[in-house]
Tab-separated table of C-alpha atoms in Angstrom:
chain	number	residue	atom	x	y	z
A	266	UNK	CA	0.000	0.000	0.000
A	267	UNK	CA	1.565	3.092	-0.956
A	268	UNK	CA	2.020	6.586	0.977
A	269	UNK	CA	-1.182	8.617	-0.517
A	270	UNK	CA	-3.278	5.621	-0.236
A	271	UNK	CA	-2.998	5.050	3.616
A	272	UNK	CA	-2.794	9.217	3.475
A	273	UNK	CA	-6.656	9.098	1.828
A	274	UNK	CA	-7.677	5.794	3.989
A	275	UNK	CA	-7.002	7.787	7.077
A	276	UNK	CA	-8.706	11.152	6.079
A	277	UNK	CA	-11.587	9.119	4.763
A	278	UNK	CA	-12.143	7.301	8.057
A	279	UNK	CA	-11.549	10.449	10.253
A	280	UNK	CA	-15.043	11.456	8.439
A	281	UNK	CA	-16.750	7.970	9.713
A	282	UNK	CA	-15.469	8.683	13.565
A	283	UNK	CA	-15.437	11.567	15.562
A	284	UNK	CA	-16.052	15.554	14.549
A	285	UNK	CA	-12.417	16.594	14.105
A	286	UNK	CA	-10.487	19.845	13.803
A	287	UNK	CA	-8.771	20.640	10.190
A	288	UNK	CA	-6.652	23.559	10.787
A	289	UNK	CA	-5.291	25.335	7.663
A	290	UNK	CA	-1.288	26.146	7.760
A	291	UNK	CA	-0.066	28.760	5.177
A	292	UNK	CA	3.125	27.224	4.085
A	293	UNK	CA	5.578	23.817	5.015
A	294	UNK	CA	6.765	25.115	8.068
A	295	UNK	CA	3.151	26.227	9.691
A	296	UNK	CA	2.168	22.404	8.743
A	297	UNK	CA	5.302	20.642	10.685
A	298	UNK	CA	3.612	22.753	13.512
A	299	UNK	CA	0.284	22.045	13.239
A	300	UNK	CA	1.518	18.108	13.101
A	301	UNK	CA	3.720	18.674	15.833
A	302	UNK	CA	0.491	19.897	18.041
A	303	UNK	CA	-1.397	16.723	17.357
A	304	UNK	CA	-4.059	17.709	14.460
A	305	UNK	CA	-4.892	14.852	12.240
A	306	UNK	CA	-5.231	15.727	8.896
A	307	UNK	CA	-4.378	19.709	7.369
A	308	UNK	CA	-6.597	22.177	4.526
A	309	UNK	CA	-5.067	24.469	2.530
A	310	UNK	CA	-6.308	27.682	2.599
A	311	UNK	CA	-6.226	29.866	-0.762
A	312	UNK	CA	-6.288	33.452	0.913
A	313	UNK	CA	-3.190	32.813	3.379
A	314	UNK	CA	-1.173	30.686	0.742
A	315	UNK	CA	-2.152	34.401	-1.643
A	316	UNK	CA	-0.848	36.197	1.265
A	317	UNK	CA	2.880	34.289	1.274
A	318	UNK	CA	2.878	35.190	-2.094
A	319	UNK	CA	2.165	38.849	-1.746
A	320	UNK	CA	-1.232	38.744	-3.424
A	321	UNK	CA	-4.833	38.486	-2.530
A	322	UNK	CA	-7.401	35.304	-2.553
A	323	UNK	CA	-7.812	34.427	-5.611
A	324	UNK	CA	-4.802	35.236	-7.785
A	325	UNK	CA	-2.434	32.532	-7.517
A	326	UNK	CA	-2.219	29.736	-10.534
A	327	UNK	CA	-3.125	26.136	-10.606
A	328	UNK	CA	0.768	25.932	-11.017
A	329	UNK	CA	1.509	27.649	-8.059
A	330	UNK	CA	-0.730	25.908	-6.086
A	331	UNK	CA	0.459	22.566	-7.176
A	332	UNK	CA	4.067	23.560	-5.829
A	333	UNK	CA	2.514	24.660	-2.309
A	334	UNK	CA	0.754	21.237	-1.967
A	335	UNK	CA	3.740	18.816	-3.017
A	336	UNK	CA	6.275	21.385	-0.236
A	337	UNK	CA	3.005	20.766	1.891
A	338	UNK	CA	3.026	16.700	1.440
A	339	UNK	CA	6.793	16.498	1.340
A	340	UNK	CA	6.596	17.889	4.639
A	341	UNK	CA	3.991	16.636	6.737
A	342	UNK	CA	2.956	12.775	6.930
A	343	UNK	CA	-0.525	13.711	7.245
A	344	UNK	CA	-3.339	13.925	5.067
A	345	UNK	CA	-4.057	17.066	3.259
A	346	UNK	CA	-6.751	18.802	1.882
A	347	UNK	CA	-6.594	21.714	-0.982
A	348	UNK	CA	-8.962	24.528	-1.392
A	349	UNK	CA	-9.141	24.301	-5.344
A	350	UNK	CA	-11.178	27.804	-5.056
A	351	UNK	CA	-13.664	27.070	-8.286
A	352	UNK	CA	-11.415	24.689	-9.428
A	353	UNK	CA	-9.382	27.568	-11.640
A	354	UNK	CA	-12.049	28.011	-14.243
A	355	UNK	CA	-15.897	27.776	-14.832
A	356	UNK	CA	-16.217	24.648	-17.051
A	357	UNK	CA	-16.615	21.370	-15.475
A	358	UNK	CA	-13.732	19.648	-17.200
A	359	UNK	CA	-11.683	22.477	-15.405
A	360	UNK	CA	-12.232	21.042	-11.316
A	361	UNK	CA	-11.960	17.780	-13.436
A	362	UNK	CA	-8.322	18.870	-13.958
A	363	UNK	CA	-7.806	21.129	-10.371
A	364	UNK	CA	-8.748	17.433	-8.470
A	365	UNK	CA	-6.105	15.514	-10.565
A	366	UNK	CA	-3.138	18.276	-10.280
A	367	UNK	CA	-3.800	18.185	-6.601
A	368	UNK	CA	-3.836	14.972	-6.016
A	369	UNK	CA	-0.708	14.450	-8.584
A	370	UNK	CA	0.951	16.770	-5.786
A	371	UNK	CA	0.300	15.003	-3.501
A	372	UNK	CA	-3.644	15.757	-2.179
A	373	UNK	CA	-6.395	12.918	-0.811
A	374	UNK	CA	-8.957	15.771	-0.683
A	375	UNK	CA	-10.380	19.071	-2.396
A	376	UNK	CA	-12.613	21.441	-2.387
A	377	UNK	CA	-14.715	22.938	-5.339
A	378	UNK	CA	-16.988	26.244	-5.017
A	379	UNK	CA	-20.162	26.864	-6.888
A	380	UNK	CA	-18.792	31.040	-7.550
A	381	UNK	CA	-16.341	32.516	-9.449
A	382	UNK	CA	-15.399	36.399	-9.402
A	383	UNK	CA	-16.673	36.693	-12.798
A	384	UNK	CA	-19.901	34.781	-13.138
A	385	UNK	CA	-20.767	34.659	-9.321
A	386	UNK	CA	-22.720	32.036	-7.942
A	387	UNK	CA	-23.130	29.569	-10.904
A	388	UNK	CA	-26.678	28.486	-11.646
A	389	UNK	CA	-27.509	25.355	-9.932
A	390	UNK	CA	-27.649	22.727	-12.946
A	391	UNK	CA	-24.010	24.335	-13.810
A	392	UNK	CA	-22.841	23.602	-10.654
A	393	UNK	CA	-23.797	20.465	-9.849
A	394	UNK	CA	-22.379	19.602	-13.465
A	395	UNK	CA	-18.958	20.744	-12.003
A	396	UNK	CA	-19.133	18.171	-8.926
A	397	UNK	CA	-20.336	15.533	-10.780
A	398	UNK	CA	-17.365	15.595	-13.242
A	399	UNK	CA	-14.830	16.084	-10.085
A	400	UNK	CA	-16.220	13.096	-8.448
A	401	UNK	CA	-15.777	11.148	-12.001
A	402	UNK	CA	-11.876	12.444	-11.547
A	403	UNK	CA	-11.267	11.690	-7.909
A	404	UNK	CA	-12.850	8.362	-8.221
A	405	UNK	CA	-10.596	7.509	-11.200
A	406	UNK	CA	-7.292	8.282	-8.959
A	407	UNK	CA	-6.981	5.010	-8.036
A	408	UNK	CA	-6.419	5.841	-4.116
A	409	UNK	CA	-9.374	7.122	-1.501
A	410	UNK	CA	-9.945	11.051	-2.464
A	411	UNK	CA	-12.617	12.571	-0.484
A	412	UNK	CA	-14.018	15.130	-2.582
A	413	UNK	CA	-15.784	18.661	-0.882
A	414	UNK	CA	-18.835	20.627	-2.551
A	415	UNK	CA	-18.802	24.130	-1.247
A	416	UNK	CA	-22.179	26.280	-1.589
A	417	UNK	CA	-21.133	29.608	-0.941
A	418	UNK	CA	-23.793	31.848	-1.646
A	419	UNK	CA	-23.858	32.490	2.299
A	420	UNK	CA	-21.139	34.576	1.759
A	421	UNK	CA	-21.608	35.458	-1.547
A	422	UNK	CA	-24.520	38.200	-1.093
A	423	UNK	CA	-26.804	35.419	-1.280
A	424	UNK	CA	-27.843	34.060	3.237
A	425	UNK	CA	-30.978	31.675	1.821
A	426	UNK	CA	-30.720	28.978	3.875
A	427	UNK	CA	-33.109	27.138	1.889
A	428	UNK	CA	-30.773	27.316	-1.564
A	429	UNK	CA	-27.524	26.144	0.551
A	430	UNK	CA	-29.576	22.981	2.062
A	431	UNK	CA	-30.853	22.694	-2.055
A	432	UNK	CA	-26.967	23.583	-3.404
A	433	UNK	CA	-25.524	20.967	-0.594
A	434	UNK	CA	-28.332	18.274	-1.006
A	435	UNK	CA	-28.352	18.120	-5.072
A	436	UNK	CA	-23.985	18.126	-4.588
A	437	UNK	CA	-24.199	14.962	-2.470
A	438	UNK	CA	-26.051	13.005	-4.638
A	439	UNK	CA	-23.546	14.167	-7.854
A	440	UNK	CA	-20.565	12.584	-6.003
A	441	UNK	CA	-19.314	14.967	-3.585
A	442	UNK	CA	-18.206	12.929	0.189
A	443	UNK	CA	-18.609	15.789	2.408
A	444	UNK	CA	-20.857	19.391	1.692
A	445	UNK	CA	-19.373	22.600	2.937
A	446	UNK	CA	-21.086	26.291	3.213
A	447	UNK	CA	-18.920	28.566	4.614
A	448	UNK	CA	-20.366	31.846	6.546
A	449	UNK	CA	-23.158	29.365	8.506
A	450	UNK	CA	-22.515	32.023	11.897
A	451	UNK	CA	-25.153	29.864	14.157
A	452	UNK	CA	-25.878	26.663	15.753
A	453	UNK	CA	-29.373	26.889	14.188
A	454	UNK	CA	-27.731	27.057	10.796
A	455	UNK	CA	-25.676	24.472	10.965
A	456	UNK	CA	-28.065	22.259	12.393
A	457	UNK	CA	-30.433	22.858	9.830
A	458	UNK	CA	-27.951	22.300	7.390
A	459	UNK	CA	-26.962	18.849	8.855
A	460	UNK	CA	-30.223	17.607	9.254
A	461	UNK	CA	-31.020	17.872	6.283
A	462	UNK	CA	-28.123	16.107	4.051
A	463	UNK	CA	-27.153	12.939	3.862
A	464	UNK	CA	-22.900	13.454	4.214
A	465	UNK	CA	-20.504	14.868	6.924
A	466	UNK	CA	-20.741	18.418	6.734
A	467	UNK	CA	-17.570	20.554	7.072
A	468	UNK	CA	-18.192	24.295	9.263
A	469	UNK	CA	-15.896	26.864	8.782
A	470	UNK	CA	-15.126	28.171	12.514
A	471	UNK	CA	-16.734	32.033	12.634
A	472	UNK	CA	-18.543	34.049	15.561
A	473	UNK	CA	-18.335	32.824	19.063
A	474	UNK	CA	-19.267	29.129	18.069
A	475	UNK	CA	-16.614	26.590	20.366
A	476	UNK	CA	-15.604	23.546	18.566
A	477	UNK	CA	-18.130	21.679	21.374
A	478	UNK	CA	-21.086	23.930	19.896
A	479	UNK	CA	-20.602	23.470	16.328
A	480	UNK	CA	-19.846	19.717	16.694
A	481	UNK	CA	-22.867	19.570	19.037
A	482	UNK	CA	-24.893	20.937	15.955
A	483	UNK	CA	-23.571	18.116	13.807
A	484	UNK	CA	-21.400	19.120	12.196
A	485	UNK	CA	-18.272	16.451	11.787
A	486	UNK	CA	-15.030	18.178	10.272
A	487	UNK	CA	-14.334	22.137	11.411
A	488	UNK	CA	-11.418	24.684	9.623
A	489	UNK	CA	-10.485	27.846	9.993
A	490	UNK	CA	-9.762	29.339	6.748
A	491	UNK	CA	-7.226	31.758	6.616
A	492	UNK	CA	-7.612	32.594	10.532
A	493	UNK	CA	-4.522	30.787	11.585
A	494	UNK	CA	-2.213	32.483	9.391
A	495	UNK	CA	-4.426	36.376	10.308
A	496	UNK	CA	-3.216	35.472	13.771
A	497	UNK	CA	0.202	35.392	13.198
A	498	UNK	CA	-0.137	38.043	11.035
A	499	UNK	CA	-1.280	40.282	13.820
A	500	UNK	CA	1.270	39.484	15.566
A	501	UNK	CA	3.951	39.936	13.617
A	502	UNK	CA	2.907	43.368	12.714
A	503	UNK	CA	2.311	44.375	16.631
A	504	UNK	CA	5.569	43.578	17.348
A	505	UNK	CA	7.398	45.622	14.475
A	506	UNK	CA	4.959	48.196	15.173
A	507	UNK	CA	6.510	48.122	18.337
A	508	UNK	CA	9.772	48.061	17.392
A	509	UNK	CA	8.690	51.657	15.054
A	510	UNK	CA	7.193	53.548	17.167
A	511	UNK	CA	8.817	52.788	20.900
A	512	UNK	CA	12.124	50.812	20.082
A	513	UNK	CA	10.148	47.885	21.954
A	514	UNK	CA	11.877	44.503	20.897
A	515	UNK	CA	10.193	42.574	23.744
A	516	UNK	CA	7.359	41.300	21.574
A	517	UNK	CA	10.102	39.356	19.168
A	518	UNK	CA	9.974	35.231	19.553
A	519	UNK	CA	12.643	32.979	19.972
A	520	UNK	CA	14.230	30.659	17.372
A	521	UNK	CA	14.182	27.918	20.254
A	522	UNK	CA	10.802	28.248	20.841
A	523	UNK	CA	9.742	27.608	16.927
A	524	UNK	CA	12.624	24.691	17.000
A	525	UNK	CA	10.776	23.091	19.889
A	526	UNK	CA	7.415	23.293	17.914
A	527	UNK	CA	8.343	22.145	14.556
A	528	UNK	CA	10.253	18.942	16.860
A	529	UNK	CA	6.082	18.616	18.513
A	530	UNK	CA	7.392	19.546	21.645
């Protein structure tokens, strides 16, 4: 049995046991830590990779996405997930091809969105087109790849709760292994959400929601988007603002303390 297949037979069964935490590191060295800490399985997450790269979400390449998942995968041990955005183009053949460069790279999981920043949210029939053709790809891989269906019209100028349950609900049945609506800022939400499809439903972490309260509302995987990396961020630029304005180093970490973490001390 080769690496990516036990990679994809673990992330597949940590969606048959219990809810589970799928943080999103930024680049190979926030992974090591996250693996270090304990987490299972890791997501990419398109808006901090953007931000490594001095850009915003949504305009890095297919190609340069590849390269950030194989220096993810090379390494961490664990299973990874990418956030293909809309799968780097509207047609369906297009996720077709985003689900086989990522898992070429080194992937057991992606994402695909139902909006684009040119057409916004695609009509329904489109979309579930798109998943059904990604499922036909990640089932051809040969190894377990667990294949996300984001609806994201709640934060797409579009909160009907009704049309994500309809989005998520018509997804599962083309293919997709676990539905996804990102912006769901209540329990109520994503119980509704739950209740009514038939896969594990991933909740991005927002609001005041604890892990207990969102799990509690069934949902079964939870990320944080971008959030890890905004952290740092912040503080980062505290402590050089710091530095600017009051000569202030005491805010700067220590190269022992990152060694110790990316040992999982």
């Amino acid at each position: 049995m080769d690496d990516q297949t036990t990679r994809g037979e673990r992330f597949r069964a940590l969606h048959e046991g219990e809810p589970f935490v799928i943080p999103n590191p930024w680049d190979a060295g926030s992974a090591r830590v996250l693996e270090g800490l304990g987490f299972a399985a890791l997501a990419t997450t398109s808006s901090a990779f953007a931000f490594t790269l001095g850009r915003s979400d949504g305009q890095v390449t297919l190609d340069e996405l590849a390269a950030h998942v194989a220096a993810l995968a090379t390494a961490t041990g664990l299973p990874i997930s990418v956030d293909l955005e809309n799968g780097f183009g509207a047609a369906p053949e297009a996720a077709a091809t985003a689900i086989r460069r990522a898992a070429e790279a080194g992937a057991v999981g992606g994402s695909i969105e139902d909006w684009d920043r040119d057409g916004g949210l695609y009509e329904r029939g489109h979309a579930v087109e798109r998943v059904a053709v990604a499922a036909e790809a990640a089932r051809a891989l040969g190894f377990p790849f667990t294949l996300t269906a984001r609806a994201e019209n709640h934060i797409r100028g579009n909160p009907d709760i009704e049309d994500t349950i309809a989005r998520l609900q018509a997804y599962a049945a083309a293919g997709a292994d676990v539905l996804y609506a990102p912006g769901l800022r209540s329990a109520d939400e994503i119980r509704a959400v739950c209740a009514a499809v038939s896969r594990p439903v991933n909740v991005l972490a927002l609001g005041p929601l604890s892990f207990g309260e969102i799990a509690g509302a069934g949902a079964q995987r939870v990320s944080v988007g971008g959030s890890l990396a905004w952290a740092g961020v912040t503080a980062f630029a505290a402590a050089a603002e710091a530095i600017r304005d009051r000569g202030d180093f005491s805010g700067l970490g220590s190269g022992r303390e990152t060694a110790r973490l990316l040992a999982g001390g």
